PDB file of C-alpha atoms in Angstrom:
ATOM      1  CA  UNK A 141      33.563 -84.430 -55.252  1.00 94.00           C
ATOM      2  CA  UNK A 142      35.620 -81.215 -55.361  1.00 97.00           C
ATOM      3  CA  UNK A 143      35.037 -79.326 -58.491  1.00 98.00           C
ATOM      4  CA  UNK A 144      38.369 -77.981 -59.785  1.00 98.00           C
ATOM      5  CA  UNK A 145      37.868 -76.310 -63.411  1.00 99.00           C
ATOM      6  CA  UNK A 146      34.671 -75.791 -65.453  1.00 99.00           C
ATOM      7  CA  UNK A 147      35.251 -73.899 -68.848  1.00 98.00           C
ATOM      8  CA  UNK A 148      34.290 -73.610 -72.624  1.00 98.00           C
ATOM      9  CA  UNK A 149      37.593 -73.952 -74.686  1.00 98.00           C
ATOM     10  CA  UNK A 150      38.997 -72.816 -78.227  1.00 98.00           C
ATOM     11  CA  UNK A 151      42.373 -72.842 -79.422  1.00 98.00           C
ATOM     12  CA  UNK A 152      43.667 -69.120 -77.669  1.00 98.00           C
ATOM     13  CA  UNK A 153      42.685 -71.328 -74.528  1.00 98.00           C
ATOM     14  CA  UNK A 154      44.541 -74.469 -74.700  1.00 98.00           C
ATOM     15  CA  UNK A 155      47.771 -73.021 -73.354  1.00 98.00           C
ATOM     16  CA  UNK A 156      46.037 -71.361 -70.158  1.00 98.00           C
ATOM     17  CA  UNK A 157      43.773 -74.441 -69.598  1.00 99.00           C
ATOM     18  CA  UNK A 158      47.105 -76.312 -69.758  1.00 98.00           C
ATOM     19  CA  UNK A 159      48.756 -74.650 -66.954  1.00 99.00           C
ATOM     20  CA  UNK A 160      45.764 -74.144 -64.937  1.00 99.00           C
ATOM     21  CA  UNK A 161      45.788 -78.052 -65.342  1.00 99.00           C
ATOM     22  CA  UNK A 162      48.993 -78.821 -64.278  1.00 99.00           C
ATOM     23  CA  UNK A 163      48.532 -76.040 -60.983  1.00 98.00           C
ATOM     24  CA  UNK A 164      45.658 -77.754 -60.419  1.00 98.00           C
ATOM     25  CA  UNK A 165      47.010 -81.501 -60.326  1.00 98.00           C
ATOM     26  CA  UNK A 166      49.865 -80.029 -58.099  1.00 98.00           C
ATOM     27  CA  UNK A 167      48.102 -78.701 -55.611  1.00 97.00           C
ATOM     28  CA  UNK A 168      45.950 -82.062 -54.793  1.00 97.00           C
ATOM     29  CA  UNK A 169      49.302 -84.117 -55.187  1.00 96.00           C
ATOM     30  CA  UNK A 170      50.307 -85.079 -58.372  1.00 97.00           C
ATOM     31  CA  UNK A 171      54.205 -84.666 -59.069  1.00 96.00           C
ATOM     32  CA  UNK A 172      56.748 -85.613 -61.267  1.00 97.00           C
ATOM     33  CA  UNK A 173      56.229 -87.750 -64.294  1.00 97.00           C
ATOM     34  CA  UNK A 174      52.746 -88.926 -63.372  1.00 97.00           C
ATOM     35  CA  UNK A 175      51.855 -84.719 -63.238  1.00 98.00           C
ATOM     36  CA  UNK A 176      53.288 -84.552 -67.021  1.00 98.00           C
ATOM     37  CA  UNK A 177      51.272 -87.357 -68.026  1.00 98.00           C
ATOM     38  CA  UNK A 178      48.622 -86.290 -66.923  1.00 98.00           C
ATOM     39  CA  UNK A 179      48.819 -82.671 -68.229  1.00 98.00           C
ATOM     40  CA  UNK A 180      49.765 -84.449 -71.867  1.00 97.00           C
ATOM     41  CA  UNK A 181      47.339 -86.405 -72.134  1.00 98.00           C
ATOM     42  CA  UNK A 182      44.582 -83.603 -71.128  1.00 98.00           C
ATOM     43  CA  UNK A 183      46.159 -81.786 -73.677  1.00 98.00           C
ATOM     44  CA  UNK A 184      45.923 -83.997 -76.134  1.00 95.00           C
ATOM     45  CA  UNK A 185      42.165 -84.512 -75.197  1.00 97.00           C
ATOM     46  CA  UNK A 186      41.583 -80.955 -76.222  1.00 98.00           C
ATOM     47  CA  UNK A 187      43.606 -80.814 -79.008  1.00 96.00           C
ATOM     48  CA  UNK A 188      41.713 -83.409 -80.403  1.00 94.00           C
ATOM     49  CA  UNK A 189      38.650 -81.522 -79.358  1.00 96.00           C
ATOM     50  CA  UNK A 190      39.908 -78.515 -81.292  1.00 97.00           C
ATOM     51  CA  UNK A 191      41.340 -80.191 -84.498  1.00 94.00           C
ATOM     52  CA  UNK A 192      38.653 -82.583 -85.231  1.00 92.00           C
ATOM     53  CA  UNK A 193      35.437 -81.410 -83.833  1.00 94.00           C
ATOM     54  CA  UNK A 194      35.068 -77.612 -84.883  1.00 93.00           C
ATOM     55  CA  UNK A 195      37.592 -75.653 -82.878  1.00 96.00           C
ATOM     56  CA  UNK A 196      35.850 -76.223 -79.637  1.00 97.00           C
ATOM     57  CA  UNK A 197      34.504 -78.407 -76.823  1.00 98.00           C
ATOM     58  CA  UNK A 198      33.737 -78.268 -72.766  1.00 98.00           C
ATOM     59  CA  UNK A 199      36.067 -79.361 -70.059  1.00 99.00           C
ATOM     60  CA  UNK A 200      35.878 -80.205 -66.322  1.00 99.00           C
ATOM     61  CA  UNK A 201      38.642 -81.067 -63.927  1.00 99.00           C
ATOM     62  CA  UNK A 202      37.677 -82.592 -60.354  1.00 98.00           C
ATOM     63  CA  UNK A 203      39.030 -84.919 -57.425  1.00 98.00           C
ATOM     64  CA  UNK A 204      36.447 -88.276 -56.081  1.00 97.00           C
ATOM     65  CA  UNK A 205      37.802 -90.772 -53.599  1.00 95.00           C
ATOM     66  CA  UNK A 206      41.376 -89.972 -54.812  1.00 96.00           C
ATOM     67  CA  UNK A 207      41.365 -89.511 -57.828  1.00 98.00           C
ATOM     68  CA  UNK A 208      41.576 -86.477 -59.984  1.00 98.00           C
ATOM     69  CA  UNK A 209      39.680 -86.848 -63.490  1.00 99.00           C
ATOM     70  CA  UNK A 210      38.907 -84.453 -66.540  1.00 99.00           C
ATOM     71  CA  UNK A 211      35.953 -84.505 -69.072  1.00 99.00           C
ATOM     72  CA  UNK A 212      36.205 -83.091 -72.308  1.00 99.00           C
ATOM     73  CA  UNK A 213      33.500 -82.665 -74.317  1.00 98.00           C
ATOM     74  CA  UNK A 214      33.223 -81.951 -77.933  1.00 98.00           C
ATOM     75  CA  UNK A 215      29.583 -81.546 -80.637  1.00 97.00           C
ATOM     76  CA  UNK A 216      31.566 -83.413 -83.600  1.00 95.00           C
ATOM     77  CA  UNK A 217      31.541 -86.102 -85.658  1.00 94.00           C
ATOM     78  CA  UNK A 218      32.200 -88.862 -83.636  1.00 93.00           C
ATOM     79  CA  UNK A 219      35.661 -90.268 -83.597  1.00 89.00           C
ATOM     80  CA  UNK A 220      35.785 -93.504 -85.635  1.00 84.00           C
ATOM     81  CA  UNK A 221      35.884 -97.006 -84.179  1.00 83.00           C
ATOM     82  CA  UNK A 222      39.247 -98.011 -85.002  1.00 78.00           C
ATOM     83  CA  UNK A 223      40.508 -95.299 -83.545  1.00 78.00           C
ATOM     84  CA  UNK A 224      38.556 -95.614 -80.383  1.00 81.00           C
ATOM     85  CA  UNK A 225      38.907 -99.463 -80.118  1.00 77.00           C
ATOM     86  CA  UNK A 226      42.827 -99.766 -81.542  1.00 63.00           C
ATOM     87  CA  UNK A 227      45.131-100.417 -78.937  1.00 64.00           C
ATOM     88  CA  UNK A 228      48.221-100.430 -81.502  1.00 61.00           C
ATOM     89  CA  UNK A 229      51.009 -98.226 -81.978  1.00 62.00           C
ATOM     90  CA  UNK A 230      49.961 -96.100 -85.228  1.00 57.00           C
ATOM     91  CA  UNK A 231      52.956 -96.445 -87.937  1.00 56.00           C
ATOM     92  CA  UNK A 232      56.090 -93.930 -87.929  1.00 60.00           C
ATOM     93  CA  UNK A 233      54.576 -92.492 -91.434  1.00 62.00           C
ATOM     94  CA  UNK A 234      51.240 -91.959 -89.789  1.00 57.00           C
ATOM     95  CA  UNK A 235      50.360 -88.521 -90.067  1.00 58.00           C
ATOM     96  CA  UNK A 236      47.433 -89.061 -87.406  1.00 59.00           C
ATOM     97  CA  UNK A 237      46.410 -91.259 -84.599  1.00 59.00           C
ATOM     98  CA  UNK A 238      48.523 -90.941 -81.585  1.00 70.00           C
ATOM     99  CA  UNK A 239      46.513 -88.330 -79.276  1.00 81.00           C
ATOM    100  CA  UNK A 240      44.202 -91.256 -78.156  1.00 88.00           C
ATOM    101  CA  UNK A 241      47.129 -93.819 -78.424  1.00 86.00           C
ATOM    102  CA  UNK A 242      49.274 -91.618 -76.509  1.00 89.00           C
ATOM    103  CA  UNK A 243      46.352 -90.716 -73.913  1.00 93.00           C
ATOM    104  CA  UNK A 244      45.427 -94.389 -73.204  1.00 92.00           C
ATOM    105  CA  UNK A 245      49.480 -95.316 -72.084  1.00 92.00           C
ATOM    106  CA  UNK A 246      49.313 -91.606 -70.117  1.00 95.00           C
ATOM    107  CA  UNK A 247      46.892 -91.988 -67.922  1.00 97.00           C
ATOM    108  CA  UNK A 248      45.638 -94.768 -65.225  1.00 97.00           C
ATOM    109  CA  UNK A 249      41.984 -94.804 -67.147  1.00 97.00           C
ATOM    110  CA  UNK A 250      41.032 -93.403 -70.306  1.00 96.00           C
ATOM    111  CA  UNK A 251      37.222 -93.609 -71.501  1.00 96.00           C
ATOM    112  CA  UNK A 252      35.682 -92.485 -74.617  1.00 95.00           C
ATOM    113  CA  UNK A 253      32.326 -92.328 -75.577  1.00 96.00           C
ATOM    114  CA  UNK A 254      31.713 -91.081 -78.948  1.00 95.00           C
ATOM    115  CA  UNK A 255      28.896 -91.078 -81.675  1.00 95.00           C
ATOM    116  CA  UNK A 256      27.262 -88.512 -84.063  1.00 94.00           C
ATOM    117  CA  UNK A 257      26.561 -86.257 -81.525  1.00 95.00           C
ATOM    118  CA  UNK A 258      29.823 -85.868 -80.312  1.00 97.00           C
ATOM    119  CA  UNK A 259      32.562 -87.003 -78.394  1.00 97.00           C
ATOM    120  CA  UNK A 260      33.434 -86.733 -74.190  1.00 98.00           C
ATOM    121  CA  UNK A 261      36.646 -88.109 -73.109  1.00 98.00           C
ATOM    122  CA  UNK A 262      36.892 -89.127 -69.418  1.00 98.00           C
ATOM    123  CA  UNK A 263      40.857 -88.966 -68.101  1.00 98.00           C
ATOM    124  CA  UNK A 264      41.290 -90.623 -64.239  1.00 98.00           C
ATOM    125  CA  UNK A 265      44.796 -90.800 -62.470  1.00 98.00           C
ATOM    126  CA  UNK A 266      45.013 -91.839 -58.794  1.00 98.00           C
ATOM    127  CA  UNK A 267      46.439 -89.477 -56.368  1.00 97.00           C
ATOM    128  CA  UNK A 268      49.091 -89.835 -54.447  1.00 94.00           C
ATOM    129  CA  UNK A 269      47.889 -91.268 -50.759  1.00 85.00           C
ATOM    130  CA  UNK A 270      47.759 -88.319 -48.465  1.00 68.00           C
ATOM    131  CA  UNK A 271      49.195 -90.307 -45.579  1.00 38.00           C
ATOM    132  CA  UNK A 272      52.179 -88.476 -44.910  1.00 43.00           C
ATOM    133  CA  UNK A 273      54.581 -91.416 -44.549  1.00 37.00           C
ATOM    134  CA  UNK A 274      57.283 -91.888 -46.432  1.00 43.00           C
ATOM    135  CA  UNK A 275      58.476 -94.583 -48.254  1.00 43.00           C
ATOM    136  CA  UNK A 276      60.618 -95.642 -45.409  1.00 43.00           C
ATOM    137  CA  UNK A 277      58.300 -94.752 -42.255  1.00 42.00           C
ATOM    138  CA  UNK A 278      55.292 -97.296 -44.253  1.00 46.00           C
ATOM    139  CA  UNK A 279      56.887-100.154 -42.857  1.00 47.00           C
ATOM    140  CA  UNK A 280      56.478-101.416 -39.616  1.00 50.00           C
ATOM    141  CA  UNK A 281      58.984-104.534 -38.025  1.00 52.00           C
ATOM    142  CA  UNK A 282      57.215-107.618 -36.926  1.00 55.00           C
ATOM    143  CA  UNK A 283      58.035-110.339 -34.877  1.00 56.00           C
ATOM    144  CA  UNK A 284      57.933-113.990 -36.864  1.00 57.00           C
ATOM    145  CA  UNK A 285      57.885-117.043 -34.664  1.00 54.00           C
ATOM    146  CA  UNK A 286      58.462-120.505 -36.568  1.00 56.00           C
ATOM    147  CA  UNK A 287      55.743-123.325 -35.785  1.00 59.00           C
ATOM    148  CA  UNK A 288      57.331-126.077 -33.328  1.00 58.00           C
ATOM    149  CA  UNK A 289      59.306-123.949 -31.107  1.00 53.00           C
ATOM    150  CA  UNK A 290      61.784-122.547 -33.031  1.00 50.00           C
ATOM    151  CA  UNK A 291      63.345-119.437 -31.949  1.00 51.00           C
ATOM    152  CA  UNK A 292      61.943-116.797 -33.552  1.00 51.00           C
ATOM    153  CA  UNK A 293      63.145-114.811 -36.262  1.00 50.00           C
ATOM    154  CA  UNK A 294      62.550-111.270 -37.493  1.00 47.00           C
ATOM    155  CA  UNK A 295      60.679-109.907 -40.532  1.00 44.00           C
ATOM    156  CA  UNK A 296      60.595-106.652 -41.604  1.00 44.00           C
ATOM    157  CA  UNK A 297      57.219-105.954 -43.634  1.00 45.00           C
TER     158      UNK A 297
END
């Protein structure tokens, strides 16, 4: 495990932890739109923190066995079951609702564990494999020969 970012949060740090997020992610190989969803949906992790569970929480970033996962940790209320549980789109007219809606499409796993005593939500996307192939050089040719004696043919794998 590689510890990345340990910090207390409030709402003057969400912009900072945001970026240092995103640098972070960059650096151990995250890019493109799977780099914006992850930064979005940390985001919305500690916005959520901030709005609904008195302005501030805890938050960790680290990489395990390629992966790169956040915590964030909040002392509120709890968040309530349907909210946790619902898988559906909220409504157009909903006012509230789509941080943990929007965080569970985001990211590759999304798990919350919340009560009375407050609420941690634990964000995983897999890194990219740090083989150094491209797309191209993965493959490898292979030689396919046909039971019964045919000649053989070629398949590209």
């Amino acid at each position: 495990m590689r510890t990345l970012i340990t910090q207390d949060f409030s709402l003057q740090d969400v912009t900072k932890l945001r970026h240092a997020v995103s640098e972070q992610a960059r650096s151990c190989g995250l890019h493109g739109p799977r780099l914006d969803d992850f930064v979005l949906a940390v985001h919305e992790s500690v916005v959520n923190a901030i709005e609904h569970a008195g302005g501030h929480g805890w938050f960790k970033l680290w990489t395990v066995n390629g992966v790169i996962r956040s915590e964030t940790s909040d002392r509120g209320a709890g968040i309530p079951e349907a909210y946790v549980n619902g898988g559906k789109r909220p409504s157009d007219e909903s006012h509230t609702g789509r941080g943990i809606y929007l965080i569970r499409r985001l990211c590759d796993a999304a798990d919350f564990r919340t009560g009375p005593g407050g609420t941690t939500v634990l964000l995983t996307m897999r890194l990219p494999r740090e083989s150094g192939l491209t797309a191209s050089g993965s493959m490898r040719r292979i030689r396919v020969t046909a039971p019964g004696g045919s000649p053989p043919g070629r398949f590209t794998a």
